[in-house]
């Protein structure tokens, strides 16, 4: 690539709903029409980027990331997580060419670190001095920790039912943390109200700033690079706010536009039966979702009743000939343990939902078993101690273990 | 390197106490003299290994690892964890050239994965059908999960006080798990007794098989590679069983013997005041340690009263002009939060102990502040939810957050 190619080829922001174009050199939220904004790049300049020899983090794709200066990068070593072959489990499920992108191996143990790394880096680069957000736990922990590394403040509100460990992460990071006796949507309303008194904070709620999605899209770039510059046939993604799915769709589009490949990847949104607004909208042929009355699932990260980017999720499914599937909590918890026994990897319940969904898709014939399938595991199972029922004997210090079973 | 160089250059096993040489092609435990065994390689053949373009896992050093066949490698993507600069915290502590090797970004969230990956791979390659071990939690979780991936059985015994999440990992992996109302030493005695009835299991207790240390030593190779083939001046290591410290010492020796560099790295063993057998032995000028009467520390992974490899740990400190330091639980917990606020990384209490030790070493003048110092953070903080005291307000769903502080 020519030496003149800048560190970032970011050109402007674009509204995917009304088409408006906005200045990317200043802090932006959503479009005046209410839609999330998407970052656009000079892809003709970026297309020659030679990533092969670069460091194993998401910053290897810096030309298609929004941070203008290398010195503004706030990094904890995030990205280039393993793409694991799952031959035993794949054979069991009738999908022998099965792979898992393991986002358990990332700072904070959750793929939320990608959005936080890029979002915080760009916010701080543009002069933001504090970030505020509602969260189902992991995003708040990640943004609070990256904010600490950037030396900016954070205000976080999460449901009392969010994973307990994420409270400790926020507190350790020095965040201003509040628990909310309700859902993430209630926490969002509280944050919006609080921001009226805090003009120096940016609202970094899901898709209310344009750069979290840029961090998440790197999962798409990495999967393609790790498969030898080939896109998989299918990607399954546990869908709450859907930022990762929208991001992967965007990455595939960018790679197509840069002439790297012509992906025909079908994207699948996986949800829990207890909170399935995208699945319902997809099945109804709608372009937006409707919040369920009383959403609930053990896979707390996908307990999002009304994602702001619902129309972008549904568009991604439609444009890629994908689909949407819901599974029960019982199914996803069983899948979590079956996968651990088959392959030695302990995934989060959201990731486990995708393996349960694979069974459904294989049974319905939507998958014929010949596809190369990648499941996104969005985090480590160790953040969810209550998903595994432990019932084992306690032995006295001077006792004895039972004989062989 | 010549095409004839084998995947592994393993030649034999050697006793570091009596000098005996043993066959590495069959399953081995300890030496008949009771000492752990060390793997030896044909380093003249391995010295030309060109690792730069290889995959970002510990297997990039396969010539100096014991697994003979690439097909025998059991991997979950472990290794090449980030080496993070800590400029803010380093400046605060008066050690501006401070780095952290972050073993939170590894399968199971603990550096125990390295020993398990290499140990299980080699055990399965040699025909072992089951592994058995006592553990303070993380090692058992790692070995159980890698055993599952290898398709072999696992028998694990851990103190009831071990991190609760590690129980879930063992159970998810399908391990046969027992809790012990005592210390890891009691769990070890129970395992030894149980193994008499299970001749088809290998005892993989710390240093009772030769290959865990080979997995751990890769931390030394990685640190040097990540610093541009230069060894740091000082490495601080939280010391329980001490396998990682022994392994890093071995790696530095191997790199010296291969002519890669001439490291003058001083190694520091960090312990908790509540369990400081190595520190006591070091200060007394002894070559072996004595178990304390009632060992206790919140940094549970280093609550090891009498490490089998104590003489190797003390030898590593002496040979490298290193030292041993103990810190209180209060100091290490404070260090954990201070680091998170300064740098955005939430480390385990064992890793935090090293940052507390840095303060001591700087105050005593053992460090003058001009050194390049690497701290080993052995795992993610998220496995230890109780180390951070969380006291935050809960707000009703229709309530309001307080104004700016």
Coordinates of N, CA and C in Angstrom, one line a residue, chain B residues 109-236:
Chain B
X109 N -9.1 -18.8 31.5 CA -8.8 -17.5 32.3 C -7.6 -17.6 33.2
X110 N -6.8 -18.7 33.1 CA -5.7 -18.8 34.0 C -4.5 -19.5 33.3
X111 N -3.3 -19.1 33.7 CA -2.1 -19.6 33.0 C -1.9 -21.1 33.2
X112 N -2.8 -21.7 34.0 CA -2.7 -23.1 34.2 C -3.0 -23.8 32.9
X113 N -3.7 -23.1 32.0 CA -4.0 -23.7 30.6 C -2.8 -24.1 29.9
X114 N -1.7 -23.3 30.1 CA -0.4 -23.7 29.3 C 0.1 -25.1 29.7
X115 N 0.2 -25.3 31.0 CA 0.6 -26.6 31.5 C -0.3 -27.7 31.1
X116 N -1.6 -27.4 31.2 CA -2.6 -28.4 30.8 C -2.5 -28.8 29.3
X117 N -2.4 -27.8 28.5 CA -2.4 -28.0 27.0 C -1.2 -28.9 26.7
X118 N 0.0 -28.6 27.2 CA 1.2 -29.4 26.8 C 1.1 -30.7 27.6
X119 N 0.8 -30.7 28.9 CA 0.8 -31.9 29.6 C -0.2 -32.9 29.1
X120 N -1.5 -32.5 28.9 CA -2.5 -33.4 28.4 C -2.1 -33.9 27.0
X121 N -1.6 -33.0 26.1 CA -1.3 -33.4 24.8 C -0.2 -34.5 24.8
X122 N 0.8 -34.4 25.6 CA 1.9 -35.4 25.7 C 1.4 -36.6 26.4
X123 N 0.6 -36.5 27.4 CA 0.0 -37.7 28.1 C -0.8 -38.5 27.2
X124 N -1.7 -37.9 26.4 CA -2.6 -38.6 25.5 C -1.7 -39.2 24.4
X125 N -0.7 -38.5 23.9 CA 0.2 -39.0 22.9 C 0.9 -40.3 23.3
X126 N 1.2 -40.3 24.6 CA 1.9 -41.5 25.1 C 0.9 -42.6 25.6
X127 N -0.4 -42.4 25.4 CA -1.4 -43.4 25.6 C -2.1 -43.4 27.0
X128 N -1.9 -42.3 27.7 CA -2.6 -42.2 29.0 C -4.1 -42.0 28.8
X129 N -4.9 -42.7 29.5 CA -6.4 -42.7 29.3 C -7.1 -41.9 30.4
X130 N -6.4 -41.4 31.5 CA -7.0 -40.7 32.5 C -6.0 -39.9 33.3
X131 N -6.3 -38.7 33.8 CA -5.4 -37.9 34.6 C -6.0 -37.7 35.9
X132 N -5.2 -37.6 37.0 CA -5.7 -37.3 38.4 C -4.8 -36.3 39.0
X133 N -5.4 -35.4 39.8 CA -4.6 -34.3 40.5 C -5.4 -33.6 41.6
X134 N -4.6 -33.2 42.6 CA -5.1 -32.2 43.5 C -4.9 -30.8 42.9
X135 N -5.7 -29.9 43.4 CA -5.6 -28.5 42.8 C -6.1 -27.5 43.7
X136 N -5.6 -26.3 43.6 CA -6.3 -25.1 44.3 C -7.3 -24.5 43.4
X137 N -7.8 -25.2 42.4 CA -8.9 -24.8 41.5 C -8.6 -24.6 40.1
X138 N -7.8 -23.7 39.8 CA -7.6 -23.3 38.4 C -6.9 -24.4 37.6
X139 N -5.9 -25.1 38.2 CA -5.2 -26.1 37.4 C -6.2 -27.3 37.2
X140 N -7.0 -27.6 38.2 CA -7.9 -28.7 38.0 C -8.9 -28.4 36.9
X141 N -9.4 -27.2 36.8 CA -10.3 -26.8 35.8 C -9.7 -26.9 34.4
X142 N -8.4 -26.4 34.3 CA -7.8 -26.4 33.0 C -7.5 -27.9 32.6
X143 N -7.0 -28.7 33.5 CA -6.6 -30.1 33.1 C -7.9 -30.8 32.7
X144 N -9.0 -30.6 33.5 CA -10.3 -31.3 33.2 C -10.8 -30.9 31.8
X145 N -10.7 -29.6 31.5 CA -11.2 -29.2 30.2 C -10.3 -29.7 29.0
X146 N -9.0 -29.6 29.2 CA -8.1 -30.2 28.1 C -8.3 -31.7 28.0
X147 N -8.5 -32.3 29.1 CA -8.7 -33.8 29.1 C -9.9 -34.1 28.3
X148 N -11.0 -33.3 28.5 CA -12.2 -33.5 27.7 C -11.9 -33.4 26.2
X149 N -11.2 -32.4 25.9 CA -10.9 -32.1 24.5 C -10.1 -33.3 23.9
X150 N -9.2 -33.9 24.8 CA -8.4 -35.0 24.3 C -9.1 -36.3 24.3
X151 N -10.3 -36.3 24.9 CA -11.1 -37.5 25.0 C -10.6 -38.5 26.1
X152 N -10.0 -38.0 27.1 CA -9.5 -38.8 28.2 C -10.2 -38.4 29.5
X153 N -10.2 -39.2 30.6 CA -10.9 -39.0 31.8 C -10.1 -38.1 32.8
X154 N -10.8 -37.5 33.8 CA -10.1 -36.7 34.8 C -10.7 -36.9 36.1
X155 N -9.8 -37.0 37.1 CA -10.2 -37.2 38.6 C -9.5 -36.0 39.3
X156 N -10.4 -35.1 39.9 CA -9.9 -33.9 40.5 C -10.3 -33.8 41.9
X157 N -9.4 -33.3 42.8 CA -9.8 -33.0 44.2 C -9.3 -31.6 44.5
X158 N -10.2 -30.8 45.1 CA -9.8 -29.4 45.4 C -10.4 -29.0 46.8
X159 N -9.6 -28.1 47.5 CA -10.2 -27.6 48.8 C -11.5 -27.0 48.6
X160 N -12.4 -27.1 49.6 CA -13.7 -26.4 49.5 C -13.5 -24.9 49.4
X161 N -12.4 -24.4 49.8 CA -12.2 -22.9 49.7 C -11.7 -22.5 48.4
X162 N -11.4 -23.4 47.5 CA -10.9 -23.0 46.1 C -12.0 -22.2 45.4
X163 N -11.6 -21.3 44.4 CA -12.6 -20.5 43.7 C -13.8 -21.3 43.2
X164 N -15.0 -20.9 43.6 CA -16.2 -21.7 43.3 C -16.4 -22.0 41.8
X165 N -16.0 -21.0 41.0 CA -16.2 -21.1 39.6 C -15.4 -22.3 39.0
X166 N -14.3 -22.7 39.6 CA -13.5 -23.8 39.1 C -14.3 -25.1 39.3
X167 N -15.2 -25.2 40.2 CA -16.0 -26.4 40.4 C -16.9 -26.6 39.1
X168 N -17.5 -25.4 38.7 CA -18.4 -25.5 37.6 C -17.6 -25.9 36.3
X169 N -16.4 -25.4 36.2 CA -15.6 -25.8 35.0 C -15.3 -27.3 35.0
X170 N -15.0 -27.8 36.1 CA -14.7 -29.3 36.2 C -15.9 -30.1 35.9
X171 N -17.1 -29.7 36.5 CA -18.3 -30.4 36.3 C -18.7 -30.3 34.8
X172 N -18.6 -29.1 34.2 CA -19.0 -29.0 32.8 C -18.1 -29.9 31.9
X173 N -16.9 -30.0 32.3 CA -15.9 -30.8 31.5 C -16.2 -32.3 31.7
X174 N -17.1 -32.7 32.6 CA -17.3 -34.1 32.9 C -16.3 -34.7 33.8
X175 N -15.6 -34.0 34.5 CA -14.6 -34.5 35.4 C -15.2 -35.2 36.6
X176 N -14.5 -36.2 37.2 CA -15.0 -36.7 38.5 C -14.3 -35.8 39.6
X177 N -15.2 -35.0 40.2 CA -14.7 -34.0 41.1 C -15.0 -34.2 42.6
X178 N -14.1 -34.0 43.4 CA -14.3 -34.1 44.9 C -13.8 -32.8 45.6
X179 N -14.6 -32.3 46.5 CA -14.2 -31.2 47.4 C -13.5 -31.8 48.6
X180 N -12.5 -31.1 49.1 CA -11.8 -31.6 50.3 C -11.8 -30.6 51.4
X181 N -12.2 -31.0 52.6 CA -12.3 -30.1 53.7 C -10.9 -29.9 54.3
X182 N -10.0 -29.3 53.5 CA -8.6 -29.1 53.9 C -7.8 -28.4 52.9
X183 N -6.5 -28.6 52.9 CA -5.6 -27.8 52.0 C -5.3 -28.7 50.7
X184 N -4.6 -28.1 49.8 CA -4.2 -28.8 48.6 C -3.3 -30.0 49.0
X185 N -2.6 -29.9 50.1 CA -1.8 -31.0 50.5 C -2.6 -32.2 50.9
X186 N -3.7 -31.9 51.6 CA -4.7 -33.0 51.9 C -5.3 -33.6 50.7
X187 N -5.7 -32.8 49.7 CA -6.2 -33.3 48.5 C -5.2 -34.2 47.8
X188 N -3.9 -33.8 47.8 CA -2.9 -34.6 47.2 C -2.8 -36.0 47.8
X189 N -2.9 -36.0 49.1 CA -2.8 -37.3 49.8 C -4.0 -38.2 49.4
X190 N -5.2 -37.6 49.3 CA -6.4 -38.4 48.8 C -6.2 -38.9 47.4
X191 N -5.6 -38.1 46.6 CA -5.4 -38.5 45.2 C -4.4 -39.7 45.1
X192 N -3.3 -39.5 45.8 CA -2.3 -40.6 45.8 C -2.9 -41.9 46.3
X193 N -3.7 -41.9 47.3 CA -4.4 -43.1 47.8 C -5.3 -43.7 46.7
X194 N -6.1 -42.8 46.1 CA -7.1 -43.2 45.1 C -6.4 -43.8 43.9
X195 N -5.2 -43.3 43.6 CA -4.6 -43.8 42.4 C -4.1 -45.3 42.5
X196 N -4.0 -45.8 43.7 CA -3.7 -47.2 43.9 C -4.7 -48.1 43.3
X197 N -5.9 -47.6 43.2 CA -7.0 -48.4 42.6 C -7.3 -48.1 41.2
X198 N -6.5 -47.1 40.6 CA -6.7 -46.7 39.3 C -5.4 -46.7 38.5
X199 N -4.9 -47.9 38.1 CA -3.7 -48.0 37.5 C -3.6 -47.3 36.1
X200 N -4.8 -47.1 35.5 CA -4.8 -46.5 34.2 C -4.8 -45.0 34.2
X201 N -4.8 -44.4 35.4 CA -4.7 -42.9 35.5 C -3.2 -42.5 35.7
X202 N -2.8 -41.4 35.2 CA -1.5 -40.8 35.5 C -1.7 -39.7 36.6
X203 N -0.8 -39.7 37.6 CA -0.7 -38.7 38.6 C -0.1 -37.4 37.9
X204 N -0.9 -36.4 37.7 CA -0.4 -35.2 37.1 C -0.3 -34.0 38.1
X205 N -0.2 -34.4 39.4 CA 0.1 -33.3 40.4 C 1.3 -32.5 40.0
X206 N 1.3 -31.3 40.5 CA 2.4 -30.3 40.2 C 3.7 -31.0 40.3
X207 N 4.4 -31.0 39.2 CA 5.8 -31.5 39.1 C 6.0 -33.0 39.2
X208 N 4.8 -33.7 39.3 CA 4.9 -35.1 39.4 C 4.9 -35.8 38.0
X209 N 4.7 -35.0 37.0 CA 5.0 -35.4 35.6 C 5.8 -34.3 35.0
X210 N 6.5 -34.6 33.9 CA 7.6 -33.6 33.5 C 7.1 -32.5 32.5
X211 N 5.9 -32.5 32.1 CA 5.5 -31.7 30.9 C 4.7 -30.4 31.2
X212 N 4.1 -30.4 32.4 CA 3.4 -29.1 32.8 C 4.4 -27.9 32.7
X213 N 5.6 -28.2 33.2 CA 6.6 -27.1 33.2 C 7.0 -26.7 31.8
X214 N 6.9 -27.6 30.9 CA 7.2 -27.2 29.5 C 6.2 -26.3 28.9
X215 N 4.9 -26.5 29.3 CA 3.9 -25.6 28.9 C 4.1 -24.2 29.5
X216 N 4.4 -24.2 30.8 CA 4.6 -22.9 31.5 C 5.8 -22.1 31.0
X217 N 6.8 -22.9 30.6 CA 8.1 -22.1 30.2 C 7.8 -21.2 29.0
X218 N 6.8 -21.6 28.2 CA 6.6 -20.7 27.0 C 6.3 -19.3 27.4
X219 N 5.9 -19.0 28.6 CA 5.7 -17.6 29.0 C 7.1 -16.9 28.9
X220 N 8.1 -17.6 29.2 CA 9.5 -17.0 29.1 C 9.8 -16.7 27.7
X221 N 9.6 -17.7 26.8 CA 9.8 -17.5 25.4 C 9.0 -16.3 24.8
X222 N 7.8 -16.2 25.2 CA 6.9 -15.2 24.7 C 7.3 -13.8 25.1
X223 N 7.7 -13.7 26.4 CA 8.1 -12.4 26.9 C 9.3 -11.9 26.1
X224 N 10.2 -12.7 25.9 CA 11.5 -12.4 25.2 C 11.1 -12.0 23.7
X225 N 10.3 -12.8 23.1 CA 9.9 -12.5 21.7 C 9.1 -11.2 21.6
X226 N 8.2 -11.0 22.6 CA 7.4 -9.8 22.5 C 8.2 -8.5 22.8
X227 N 9.3 -8.7 23.5 CA 10.2 -7.5 23.7 C 11.2 -7.4 22.6
X228 N 11.0 -8.0 21.5 CA 11.9 -7.9 20.4 C 13.2 -8.7 20.6
X229 N 13.1 -9.9 21.1 CA 14.2 -10.8 21.4 C 15.2 -10.2 22.4
X230 N 14.6 -9.5 23.4 CA 15.4 -9.0 24.5 C 14.7 -9.5 25.8
X231 N 15.5 -9.9 26.8 CA 15.0 -10.3 28.1 C 14.8 -9.1 29.0
X232 N 13.8 -9.0 29.8 CA 13.7 -7.9 30.7 C 14.7 -8.0 31.8
X233 N 14.8 -6.9 32.6 CA 15.8 -7.0 33.7 C 15.2 -7.8 34.9
X234 N 13.9 -7.7 35.1 CA 13.3 -8.3 36.3 C 12.0 -8.9 35.9
X235 N 11.7 -10.1 36.4 CA 10.3 -10.7 36.2 C 9.8 -11.1 37.6
X236 N 8.6 -10.6 38.0 CA 8.0 -10.9 39.2 C 6.9 -12.0 39.0

